[in-house]
């Protein structure tokens, strides 16, 4: 095959990148691996893996914990964590696959199976402390649950998010788990006598780190057993020999080869998820983190490009096979594996990362027809043309698997917060979205509140529900001016928002007594020095992110009230509220709804809606500025949405923006699907007018009309998006016609992957209602 050279206009790794004319990756070449992994992993995201030996080991560990707890009634959470580590040494099962060159599989999907993971047994046994130690009143648990059920607030854990953690990849790549252990041992020798809790934290972490070493050795022993069994073809034998050799050393020691580096990224995610029960939601930045190892291997003749491509493809397929991406998606968390990786961006010196590995991973993701891992590609206004056009190429091929994170915003934001340039430039995408600095930060990131639900309850009064949810809402019925209406709604929201924040601050720290993470904590900056867990403020940075859900609908609703009742005087406030309360079915319902849909709206580029969105963002930021969370960090704002835009919409009655009862809500910064009539330029410019410095993160789910786009157009769109200063975009690029045809002839369109919200999916795997929702989205042209 003829080869060509890509000229890269800056000094970086691989100034001339050799690539093939056509994508060398074919999904059928890796069918055997995919078949083995699918036979092991559950079909859905939260299930137990299918190998019965995992369930047996889990049962044995939980029984060991129960026995210890019964015989030691005075135990605390660190006692149980230590015993859990020791039991894992006895019962851990290493899973290897003859078609995979890697060793890391523990059966817990990075901790994402949560309630089934053995490390979570510590949490279950320590939950009695809530009552025994009066950690949280029952009434607060009731209100927390009620606000979630009523689509008003959501926290991914009891009073703190314990689902989204940032991996310590830079730490382990630099010093290995053995280096961390040496640092912990040195700190233990110097631990003051008057800090028994700190001593116990470090001692427990040492037991956990030694357990990780034993787990690593278990993979080496298992590979040796497979080799001794004989009847292996040459490829399988080479894989097992390499595992038997490497697993005796890495990642207890730092990786020395590209293969070991790839394996380490998975090992950190899976084994920390196993031993500490934390959900590690990232595979890091393989193109930036491993390029030196890759180029050294090439130079030394340890690897060929074909061998590297094979490794990369199998590495990706491990993520994609964690669940069955052909199963129908209809409910809240169907097909959510939470396995993201990051590509592109810049290196520690600020030079753009666009190298042979970047292109290799993108080509492999497309060629192997992967939905997972989620691709978090870092973009910037000055980044190389081939890179930005490569993203456009995949989007034009219906491979919408991207969250695009804006380096122009994130890097500057982190430097403004006092992080070093090297740290700021090293951030990675985690979870569904958002960028965090690995090895430095832990995060409390999934805390949703619904701005529009407060406005809706202000209109559709329900005293009994307000009491159940502990809400204090003033009525807008008698307001004489629009300014009065807006101020009442704002104050209603802020009373609710402050109550949520104060509750989280008061009770968020209970996890330190219920579910500590000793090994994970000492792998993060500050965890060793403070001798404190991340759950009790022991790491360098742990902000708490509060999401302003569906603020776009609130802005649209207020714009409609302003226009109809106080500018055009189409109706009185009472008449408009009556129409909304009747679900637009009153005497003037359809007339007033039509007028509401003609009013200014967020995303139209006008001063009214853009000014109102900016004003609300700034005011909410200023109201909570300086508030400290239970870890001593700051509360920060975000605007994004997961599937709540559909499911919380079901709970939300008609609103003045023209929504009917139960209609879906706006997605993050995206203009409402009921309102938007604008093109690419208007919407991106509107987003660019906002005070993004008031936010920690934001996301716009935007659909683009394919006929209006090209790779060159995508390059321009991404550069302008970056210049405008927003945080993230999740794009789709398709036409209504091809999606409608996919509904009718799914067999023709198996490879169409669409971005639904914080996840992507095969369009033909979506249920009819989700397909209809994606089809109905406004397409920018």
XYZ file of C-alpha atoms in Angstrom:
781
model
C 0.000 0.000 0.000
C 1.270 3.441 -0.865
C 2.121 5.681 2.050
C 2.037 9.414 2.455
C 3.466 11.925 4.926
C 1.455 14.446 6.883
C 3.329 17.678 7.402
C 2.742 19.012 10.887
C 3.335 22.796 11.159
C 4.945 22.905 14.569
C 7.767 21.285 16.483
C 6.398 18.312 18.368
C 6.603 14.542 18.569
C 6.656 12.863 15.142
C 6.952 15.987 13.009
C 6.250 13.754 10.004
C 3.655 11.144 10.761
C 3.567 8.083 8.514
C 0.042 6.861 7.923
C -1.680 4.485 5.556
C -3.830 5.797 2.710
C -6.816 3.858 4.086
C -7.876 2.975 7.579
C -6.018 -0.285 8.336
C -8.415 -1.279 11.132
C -11.180 -3.743 10.406
C -13.678 -4.830 13.039
C -13.752 -8.407 11.720
C -10.057 -8.836 12.488
C -10.828 -8.612 16.192
C -14.089 -10.585 16.268
C -12.557 -13.366 18.348
C -11.473 -10.951 21.088
C -14.848 -9.236 21.087
C -16.549 -12.635 21.367
C -14.421 -13.611 24.372
C -15.071 -10.317 26.144
C -18.803 -10.371 25.461
C -18.943 -13.876 26.933
C -17.363 -12.454 30.093
C -18.974 -9.044 30.591
C -22.647 -8.456 31.444
C -24.975 -7.351 28.672
C -25.946 -4.237 30.621
C -23.792 -1.799 32.529
C -24.444 -2.543 36.211
C -24.550 -6.323 36.120
C -22.048 -8.840 37.435
C -19.619 -10.355 34.952
C -20.679 -13.766 33.680
C -17.729 -15.780 34.987
C -19.022 -17.566 38.117
C -15.612 -17.433 39.784
C -16.049 -13.673 40.237
C -19.305 -14.124 42.128
C -17.697 -16.811 44.272
C -14.755 -14.571 45.131
C -17.021 -11.653 45.878
C -19.131 -13.817 48.182
C -16.028 -15.039 50.011
C -14.721 -11.499 50.557
C -18.064 -10.263 51.824
C -18.282 -13.232 54.170
C -14.808 -12.447 55.527
C -15.917 -8.866 56.180
C -19.124 -9.969 57.905
C -17.184 -12.403 60.103
C -14.696 -9.711 61.102
C -17.451 -7.201 61.812
C -19.310 -9.676 64.008
C -16.222 -10.511 66.052
C -15.022 -6.896 66.286
C -18.117 -4.835 67.154
C -16.014 -1.724 67.725
C -14.690 -1.627 64.169
C -14.402 1.540 62.134
C -14.299 2.016 58.379
C -10.500 1.809 58.161
C -10.529 -1.480 60.086
C -12.926 -2.935 57.548
C -10.995 -1.514 54.634
C -7.812 -3.191 55.908
C -9.616 -6.520 56.285
C -11.087 -6.146 52.831
C -7.612 -5.656 51.361
C -6.336 -8.757 53.154
C -9.297 -10.843 52.029
C -8.758 -9.741 48.439
C -5.286 -11.248 48.539
C -6.848 -14.594 49.371
C -9.733 -14.513 46.928
C -8.872 -12.269 43.981
C -9.437 -13.919 40.597
C -7.278 -12.622 37.705
C -9.108 -12.795 34.393
C -7.020 -13.215 31.249
C -8.231 -13.759 27.704
C -6.264 -15.654 25.088
C -7.155 -13.015 22.469
C -6.046 -10.118 24.682
C -2.441 -9.085 25.343
C -3.403 -7.172 28.515
C -3.694 -7.947 32.216
C -5.985 -5.848 34.395
C -9.448 -7.377 34.354
C -10.976 -7.728 37.831
C -14.631 -7.930 36.815
C -15.808 -4.616 38.324
C -15.730 -2.242 35.311
C -13.579 0.313 37.070
C -15.872 0.194 40.113
C -18.906 1.066 37.985
C -20.862 -2.045 39.042
C -20.882 -0.346 42.453
C -23.261 -2.328 44.666
C -21.815 -5.623 43.440
C -18.140 -4.757 43.899
C -16.641 -6.429 46.986
C -14.996 -3.212 48.160
C -18.473 -1.718 48.498
C -19.095 -4.219 51.277
C -17.232 -1.839 53.566
C -19.799 0.819 52.797
C -22.728 -1.482 53.505
C -21.369 -2.602 56.869
C -20.499 0.947 57.897
C -23.894 2.386 57.027
C -24.995 1.596 60.568
C -22.841 4.550 61.643
C -25.430 6.911 60.152
C -27.673 6.034 63.091
C -25.166 4.898 65.688
C -23.074 8.048 65.379
C -25.954 10.330 64.353
C -24.147 11.227 61.161
C -27.265 12.165 59.183
C -30.852 12.555 60.444
C -33.439 10.336 58.775
C -35.360 13.431 57.714
C -32.437 14.603 55.591
C -32.266 11.260 53.808
C -36.007 11.519 53.169
C -35.730 14.992 51.664
C -32.712 13.970 49.578
C -34.686 11.081 48.099
C -37.849 13.122 47.616
C -36.052 15.874 45.720
C -34.522 13.281 43.443
C -37.858 11.561 42.782
C -39.499 14.888 42.059
C -36.815 15.922 39.544
C -35.621 18.824 41.643
C -32.120 17.792 42.737
C -29.830 14.821 42.254
C -26.621 13.859 44.049
C -24.728 10.757 42.880
C -24.251 9.510 46.417
C -25.519 10.318 49.897
C -24.826 14.082 50.175
C -21.656 13.836 48.091
C -20.899 12.412 44.666
C -19.003 9.169 45.182
C -19.285 7.976 41.589
C -16.962 10.172 39.545
C -13.288 10.004 40.491
C -10.183 11.227 38.680
C -7.460 8.599 38.149
C -3.914 9.162 39.437
C -2.360 8.189 36.111
C 0.537 10.642 36.068
C 1.586 9.447 39.513
C 1.628 5.777 38.584
C 3.235 6.338 35.174
C 6.014 8.284 36.895
C 6.736 6.180 39.972
C 4.532 3.082 39.909
C 2.550 1.817 42.868
C 5.853 0.784 44.439
C 7.056 4.363 44.421
C 3.852 5.464 46.115
C 4.362 2.772 48.732
C 7.880 4.009 49.448
C 6.533 7.542 49.941
C 3.810 6.285 52.290
C 6.304 4.261 54.327
C 8.566 7.305 54.675
C 5.628 9.459 55.785
C 4.588 6.816 58.321
C 8.034 6.888 59.892
C 7.615 10.642 60.417
C 3.976 10.574 61.489
C 3.504 12.592 64.717
C 2.503 10.644 67.804
C -0.460 12.957 68.330
C -2.060 11.934 65.017
C -3.258 8.351 65.519
C -5.897 8.732 62.812
C -3.265 9.831 60.290
C -1.069 6.893 61.263
C -3.957 4.482 60.777
C -4.775 6.025 57.393
C -1.200 5.496 56.174
C -0.947 2.007 57.668
C -4.171 0.989 55.928
C -2.943 2.419 52.653
C 0.242 0.326 52.935
C -1.829 -2.837 53.307
C -3.839 -1.828 50.247
C -0.764 -1.064 48.152
C 0.749 -4.424 49.062
C -2.537 -5.996 48.002
C -2.212 -4.352 44.599
C 1.231 -5.921 44.258
C -0.207 -9.332 45.109
C -2.961 -8.795 42.542
C -0.339 -7.931 39.946
C 1.570 -11.141 40.771
C -1.693 -13.100 40.476
C -1.889 -12.100 36.810
C 1.683 -13.333 36.289
C 0.859 -16.651 37.939
C -2.298 -17.063 35.874
C -0.399 -16.430 32.638
C 2.182 -19.026 33.691
C -0.618 -21.528 34.347
C -2.056 -20.946 30.874
C 1.368 -21.459 29.340
C 1.816 -24.703 31.254
C -1.476 -25.961 29.868
C -0.019 -26.196 26.376
C -1.920 -26.371 23.071
C -1.441 -22.652 22.443
C -0.854 -21.095 19.070
C 2.125 -18.792 18.624
C 0.160 -15.549 19.078
C -1.439 -16.686 22.336
C 1.862 -18.017 23.659
C 3.580 -14.690 22.970
C 0.805 -12.827 24.768
C 0.953 -15.034 27.847
C 4.752 -14.961 27.958
C 4.721 -11.177 27.900
C 2.089 -11.023 30.646
C 3.995 -13.529 32.778
C 7.096 -11.378 32.454
C 5.636 -7.880 32.707
C 3.150 -8.565 35.499
C 6.029 -9.386 37.820
C 7.216 -5.806 37.508
C 4.688 -3.297 36.133
C 2.864 -1.193 37.257
C 4.472 -1.743 40.670
C 7.349 -0.189 38.785
C 6.692 2.438 36.102
C 6.072 1.172 32.554
C 9.096 0.926 30.294
C 7.401 0.035 26.995
C 4.386 1.153 25.002
C 2.630 -2.109 25.837
C 3.230 -1.635 29.568
C 2.020 1.942 29.321
C -1.231 0.902 27.654
C -1.762 -1.800 30.240
C -1.043 0.614 33.104
C -3.827 2.974 32.008
C -6.342 0.140 32.207
C -4.773 -1.357 35.364
C -5.135 1.890 37.330
C -8.800 2.202 36.362
C -9.746 -1.391 37.079
C -7.631 -2.335 40.091
C -8.222 0.876 42.054
C -11.894 0.353 41.300
C -11.553 -3.149 42.701
C -9.549 -2.521 45.873
C -11.097 0.800 46.949
C -14.503 0.600 45.284
C -14.033 3.974 43.611
C -15.433 4.544 40.138
C -12.447 5.605 38.056
C -13.904 7.301 35.013
C -11.008 7.812 32.627
C -8.313 5.988 30.695
C -6.215 9.117 30.517
C -4.480 10.621 27.470
C -2.675 7.742 25.761
C -1.393 9.811 22.843
C 0.186 12.408 25.146
C 1.174 10.090 27.994
C 2.651 7.229 25.962
C 4.211 8.870 22.900
C 7.729 8.774 24.373
C 7.431 5.057 25.168
C 6.039 4.392 21.699
C 8.769 6.248 19.864
C 11.465 4.646 22.011
C 10.060 1.201 21.171
C 10.031 2.020 17.457
C 13.610 3.300 17.576
C 14.834 0.245 19.466
C 13.001 -2.200 17.217
C 10.881 -3.507 20.094
C 7.666 -2.854 18.158
C 6.482 -2.265 14.617
C 3.705 0.044 13.571
C 1.495 -2.920 12.686
C 2.054 -4.388 16.147
C 1.216 -1.032 17.730
C -1.998 -0.787 15.718
C -2.955 -4.257 16.880
C -2.361 -3.312 20.509
C -4.362 -0.095 20.171
C -7.317 -1.854 18.568
C -7.447 -4.523 21.272
C -7.049 -1.877 23.971
C -10.100 -0.022 22.623
C -12.213 -3.141 22.145
C -11.790 -3.944 25.830
C -13.839 -0.817 26.508
C -16.384 -1.357 23.765
C -17.136 -4.926 24.848
C -18.038 -4.009 28.428
C -21.689 -4.156 27.414
C -23.840 -5.107 24.440
C -24.150 -1.965 22.318
C -26.849 -3.627 20.215
C -29.328 -3.872 23.084
C -32.270 -1.484 23.059
C -31.821 1.753 25.001
C -34.972 3.085 26.610
C -34.461 3.821 30.311
C -32.181 6.003 32.379
C -28.834 4.214 32.387
C -29.040 1.649 29.599
C -25.668 1.271 27.886
C -23.588 3.456 30.162
C -20.114 2.029 30.631
C -18.460 5.283 31.783
C -15.197 4.547 30.002
C -13.789 7.755 28.488
C -10.362 8.548 27.118
C -8.813 11.833 26.010
C -6.895 12.707 22.855
C -5.221 15.807 21.487
C -4.832 18.982 23.481
C -1.368 20.185 24.346
C 1.586 18.758 26.209
C 3.141 20.031 29.430
C 5.100 22.633 27.453
C 2.010 23.899 25.668
C 2.781 22.309 22.282
C -0.221 20.774 20.469
C -0.557 17.011 20.718
C -1.180 15.683 17.218
C 1.019 12.698 16.670
C 1.009 9.238 15.207
C -0.791 7.841 18.245
C -3.540 10.459 18.104
C -4.391 9.467 14.555
C -3.958 5.788 15.323
C -6.503 5.876 18.135
C -9.012 7.843 16.051
C -8.639 5.510 13.076
C -8.913 2.433 15.287
C -12.031 3.743 17.021
C -13.733 4.214 13.657
C -12.356 1.118 11.954
C -13.222 -1.194 14.833
C -16.730 0.287 14.986
C -16.423 1.241 18.662
C -19.014 3.129 20.660
C -16.785 3.041 23.759
C -14.479 4.366 25.037
C -16.040 7.807 24.901
C -13.677 10.120 23.029
C -12.910 13.320 24.897
C -10.923 15.258 22.323
C -9.268 18.463 23.477
C -9.507 21.193 20.846
C -8.121 24.709 20.592
C -8.307 27.672 18.269
C -4.688 27.277 17.104
C -4.473 23.500 16.934
C -3.306 21.720 13.759
C -5.578 21.567 10.743
C -5.174 17.773 10.237
C -6.308 17.112 13.813
C -9.436 19.251 13.700
C -10.315 17.941 10.253
C -9.834 14.375 11.457
C -12.534 14.959 14.069
C -14.723 16.385 11.311
C -14.025 13.345 9.154
C -15.332 10.971 11.828
C -18.398 13.126 12.415
C -19.151 13.184 8.688
C -18.973 9.372 8.759
C -21.722 9.256 11.426
C -19.211 8.424 14.158
C -20.482 10.938 16.736
C -18.606 9.726 19.806
C -17.086 13.017 20.946
C -17.072 15.364 23.836
C -14.922 18.250 22.618
C -13.166 20.041 25.472
C -11.899 23.557 24.839
C -8.266 24.039 25.846
C -8.622 27.796 25.345
C -11.001 27.760 28.327
C -9.862 24.899 30.551
C -6.116 25.544 30.555
C -6.537 29.242 31.298
C -9.164 28.487 33.923
C -6.911 26.118 35.832
C -3.945 28.467 35.652
C -6.140 31.295 36.954
C -7.021 29.045 39.886
C -3.354 28.721 40.805
C -2.417 25.403 39.203
C 0.960 25.243 37.517
C 1.047 25.476 33.712
C 2.159 21.839 33.571
C -0.790 20.720 35.697
C -3.289 22.891 33.839
C -2.173 21.569 30.453
C -2.423 17.978 31.657
C -6.150 17.855 32.360
C -8.127 14.846 31.129
C -11.775 14.226 30.363
C -13.627 12.238 33.009
C -17.079 10.703 33.243
C -19.595 11.956 30.725
C -17.792 15.269 30.314
C -15.656 17.821 32.086
C -11.921 18.108 32.410
C -9.966 17.472 35.601
C -6.273 17.299 36.449
C -5.292 13.729 37.189
C -3.130 12.918 40.223
C -3.990 16.351 41.644
C -7.755 16.486 41.890
C -10.611 14.436 43.172
C -13.999 15.845 42.323
C -17.558 15.998 43.587
C -19.060 16.605 40.187
C -22.557 15.144 39.768
C -24.937 17.404 41.671
C -27.931 18.478 39.618
C -30.521 21.099 40.422
C -33.428 22.087 38.178
C -33.871 25.825 37.711
C -36.970 25.345 35.569
C -38.651 23.084 38.164
C -38.525 25.893 40.704
C -40.165 28.236 38.195
C -42.729 25.565 37.355
C -43.586 25.007 41.032
C -43.825 28.772 41.483
C -46.595 28.707 38.859
C -48.233 25.320 39.548
C -48.465 25.669 43.296
C -48.620 22.444 45.338
C -48.408 23.239 49.071
C -48.208 19.597 50.108
C -45.328 18.901 47.726
C -43.573 22.105 48.748
C -43.702 20.955 52.363
C -42.439 17.497 51.446
C -39.521 19.024 49.516
C -38.829 21.751 52.113
C -39.402 24.580 49.663
C -40.272 28.176 50.408
C -41.799 29.738 47.309
C -43.312 33.182 46.879
C -46.055 33.682 44.306
C -45.635 35.753 41.152
C -49.382 36.109 40.562
C -49.649 39.623 41.895
C -46.455 41.001 40.367
C -46.877 44.389 38.682
C -43.642 44.526 36.663
C -41.429 42.040 34.908
C -38.547 42.986 37.187
C -40.687 41.909 40.127
C -41.503 38.594 38.448
C -37.856 37.861 37.705
C -36.723 38.794 41.211
C -39.322 36.545 42.858
C -38.337 33.599 40.684
C -34.639 34.229 41.299
C -35.099 34.426 45.069
C -37.232 31.264 45.061
C -34.452 29.424 43.288
C -31.705 30.799 45.507
C -33.538 29.796 48.711
C -33.766 26.268 47.366
C -30.186 26.302 46.042
C -28.736 27.548 49.320
C -30.653 24.883 51.218
C -29.210 22.180 48.957
C -25.692 23.533 49.362
C -25.943 23.891 53.127
C -27.212 20.315 53.426
C -24.353 19.005 51.320
C -21.852 20.970 53.386
C -23.309 19.751 56.655
C -23.438 16.058 55.742
C -21.092 15.555 52.786
C -18.160 14.586 54.973
C -19.850 11.489 56.368
C -18.156 9.366 53.704
C -14.910 9.587 55.662
C -16.560 7.466 58.367
C -18.472 5.216 55.984
C -16.469 4.676 52.828
C -12.827 5.874 52.872
C -10.472 5.300 49.939
C -6.989 4.938 51.503
C -5.020 3.651 48.495
C -6.667 6.027 46.055
C -6.059 8.944 48.410
C -2.308 8.400 48.788
C -1.951 8.279 45.005
C -3.278 11.847 44.793
C -1.249 14.927 45.624
C -1.645 15.838 49.278
C -2.986 12.470 50.424
C 0.316 11.352 51.928
C 1.348 14.723 53.352
C -1.983 15.393 55.082
C -2.428 11.758 56.164
C -6.110 12.233 55.394
C -8.511 10.573 53.007
C -9.940 12.350 49.988
C -13.337 11.980 51.686
C -12.108 14.211 54.509
C -10.306 16.895 52.527
C -6.900 15.272 52.328
C -6.090 15.941 48.666
C -4.886 19.064 46.922
C -8.136 19.971 45.201
C -11.692 18.739 45.584
C -14.206 21.254 44.267
C -17.929 20.577 44.396
C -19.734 21.200 41.120
C -23.362 22.325 41.237
C -25.246 22.033 37.959
C -27.837 24.617 36.965
C -30.089 22.241 35.094
C -32.339 23.548 32.314
C -31.596 27.192 32.937
C -32.275 27.731 29.236
C -35.934 26.834 29.738
C -36.122 29.225 32.672
C -34.653 32.041 30.587
C -37.045 31.291 27.715
C -39.988 31.256 30.122
C -39.043 34.576 31.657
C -38.512 36.071 28.190
C -42.010 34.938 27.215
C -43.548 36.479 30.349
C -41.695 39.711 29.686
C -42.699 39.896 26.027
C -46.342 38.850 26.279
C -47.296 40.563 29.529
C -45.094 43.646 29.798
C -43.812 44.554 26.305
C -46.437 43.578 23.738
C -49.190 43.331 26.379
C -50.741 40.469 24.452
C -52.259 39.322 27.738
C -52.113 39.982 31.428
C -49.825 37.984 33.673
C -52.897 36.307 35.143
C -54.104 35.260 31.697
C -50.732 33.814 30.738
C -50.427 31.920 34.013
C -53.951 30.520 33.554
C -52.991 29.288 30.086
C -49.840 27.624 31.412
C -51.718 26.025 34.307
C -54.263 24.601 31.849
C -51.430 23.036 29.811
C -52.188 25.608 27.081
C -55.750 24.276 26.828
C -57.677 27.292 28.115
C -59.754 29.805 26.107
C -56.629 31.498 24.692
C -54.235 28.626 25.226
C -53.085 27.954 21.670
C -53.003 31.667 20.827
C -50.813 32.495 23.823
C -48.595 29.467 23.270
C -47.974 30.587 19.697
C -47.107 34.057 20.977
C -44.763 32.567 23.596
C -42.960 30.619 20.888
C -42.390 33.889 19.008
C -40.842 35.618 22.036
C -37.069 36.059 22.450
C -35.321 32.865 23.540
C -31.921 31.707 24.648
C -29.746 31.148 21.583
C -31.422 33.681 19.295
C -28.437 36.013 19.587
C -30.560 38.912 20.816
C -29.756 41.169 23.751
C -32.821 40.223 25.789
C -32.257 36.470 26.132
C -28.457 36.597 26.063
C -28.473 39.342 28.649
C -30.840 37.428 30.892
C -28.789 34.218 30.677
C -25.646 36.193 31.488
C -27.333 37.978 34.364
C -28.566 34.743 35.970
C -25.194 33.047 35.615
C -23.377 35.985 37.140
C -25.860 36.516 39.986
C -25.924 32.863 41.044
C -22.125 32.755 40.925
C -21.836 35.874 43.053
C -24.409 34.616 45.569
C -22.403 31.479 46.371
C -18.918 32.851 45.734
C -16.654 31.838 48.603
C -18.975 29.158 49.995
C -16.859 26.254 51.218
C -17.896 22.628 50.869
C -17.399 19.890 53.431
C -13.863 19.268 52.123
C -12.869 22.911 52.405
C -13.008 23.394 48.641
C -15.246 25.738 46.705
C -18.699 25.318 45.283
C -18.552 25.868 41.542
C -21.295 26.126 38.930
C -21.820 24.104 35.780
C -24.425 23.949 33.050
C -24.850 20.535 31.464
C -27.382 17.697 31.419
C -27.432 13.934 31.143
C -30.639 12.008 30.363
C -32.490 14.173 32.855
C -33.526 16.417 29.969
C -35.940 13.641 29.017
C -36.793 12.116 32.399
C -36.955 15.300 34.456
C -38.987 16.770 31.641
C -41.580 14.080 32.292
C -41.963 15.428 35.842
C -42.143 19.072 34.800
C -45.514 20.574 33.952
C -46.159 23.172 31.261
C -43.957 26.257 31.388
C -44.296 29.730 29.847
C -41.711 28.965 27.145
C -44.355 26.947 25.297
C -43.633 23.493 26.714
C -46.540 21.168 27.424
C -46.740 18.929 30.477
C -43.957 16.343 30.335
C -42.143 17.715 27.299
C -38.380 17.322 27.209
C -36.101 20.078 28.482
C -33.142 21.921 26.988
C -29.771 20.148 26.994
C -27.080 22.066 28.838
C -26.263 25.282 26.998
C -28.155 24.108 23.932
C -31.090 26.266 22.909
C -34.460 24.646 23.511
C -35.506 22.324 20.710
C -38.943 23.990 20.748
C -37.515 27.408 20.112
C -34.299 27.331 18.142
C -34.535 28.492 14.548
C -31.007 29.810 14.211
C -27.873 28.752 12.383
C -24.366 27.823 13.490
C -22.984 31.343 13.692
C -25.808 32.797 15.763
C -25.857 29.999 18.335
C -22.074 29.822 18.826
C -21.852 33.604 19.044
C -24.617 33.653 21.662
C -22.770 31.081 23.747
C -19.612 33.139 23.344
C -21.283 36.222 24.844
C -21.747 34.570 28.232
C -19.497 35.001 31.302
C -17.937 31.539 31.162
C -15.538 32.499 33.929
C -18.543 32.143 36.256
C -18.686 28.429 35.456
C -16.467 25.459 36.160
C -17.893 23.593 33.207
C -20.583 23.873 30.563
C -21.766 21.755 27.707
C -23.752 22.320 24.533
C -25.273 19.346 22.714
C -25.516 20.650 19.145
C -26.725 18.894 16.017
C -25.405 19.955 12.617
C -27.014 19.417 9.232
C -24.671 17.096 7.349
C -25.298 18.678 3.934
C -23.983 21.988 5.299
C -20.812 20.506 6.755
C -17.456 19.304 5.487
C -14.119 18.527 7.122
C -13.007 22.085 6.361
C -16.216 23.506 7.818
C -15.743 21.450 10.938
C -12.239 22.815 11.320
C -13.621 26.362 11.174
C -16.469 25.595 13.578
C -14.116 24.068 16.150
C -11.697 26.978 15.961
C -14.487 29.523 16.461
C -16.049 27.443 19.233
C -12.695 27.439 21.034
C -12.212 31.179 20.538
C -15.635 31.919 22.013
C -14.588 30.473 25.351
C -17.207 27.857 26.170
C -16.063 24.670 27.862
C -17.483 21.764 25.865
C -19.482 20.732 22.835
C -21.062 17.358 22.074
C -21.871 17.375 18.339
C -23.998 15.295 16.017
C -23.747 15.519 12.253
C -26.496 13.778 10.321
C -29.607 14.424 8.293
C -33.215 13.788 9.163
C -33.588 11.730 6.006
C -30.879 9.201 6.879
C -32.139 8.811 10.457
C -35.721 8.267 9.296
C -34.452 5.682 6.826
C -32.538 4.033 9.673
C -35.802 3.660 11.592
C -37.367 1.910 8.625
C -34.318 -0.064 7.484
C -32.071 -0.539 10.528
C -30.084 -3.248 8.760
C -28.692 -0.596 6.407
C -27.506 1.750 9.151
C -25.826 -0.342 11.844
C -22.816 1.993 11.992
C -24.650 5.275 12.622
C -23.539 6.389 16.091
C -25.232 9.452 17.570
C -24.427 11.541 20.611
C -27.472 11.269 22.862
C -26.178 13.379 25.753
C -23.319 12.303 28.020
C -23.075 9.090 26.031
C -23.180 7.909 22.437
C -25.112 4.973 21.023
C -25.927 3.199 17.823
C -28.978 4.959 16.481
C -30.666 1.656 15.660
C -30.249 0.588 19.322
C -32.291 3.535 20.605
C -35.931 2.914 21.430
C -38.511 4.593 19.209
C -39.024 7.488 21.619
C -35.281 8.153 21.859
C -34.890 7.889 18.102
C -37.725 10.366 17.659
C -36.063 12.736 20.123
C -32.769 12.660 18.208
C -34.560 13.141 14.884
C -36.543 16.098 16.250
C -33.442 18.047 17.282
C -32.837 21.346 15.528
C -29.964 21.067 13.068
C -27.596 23.973 12.708
C -26.660 24.947 9.189
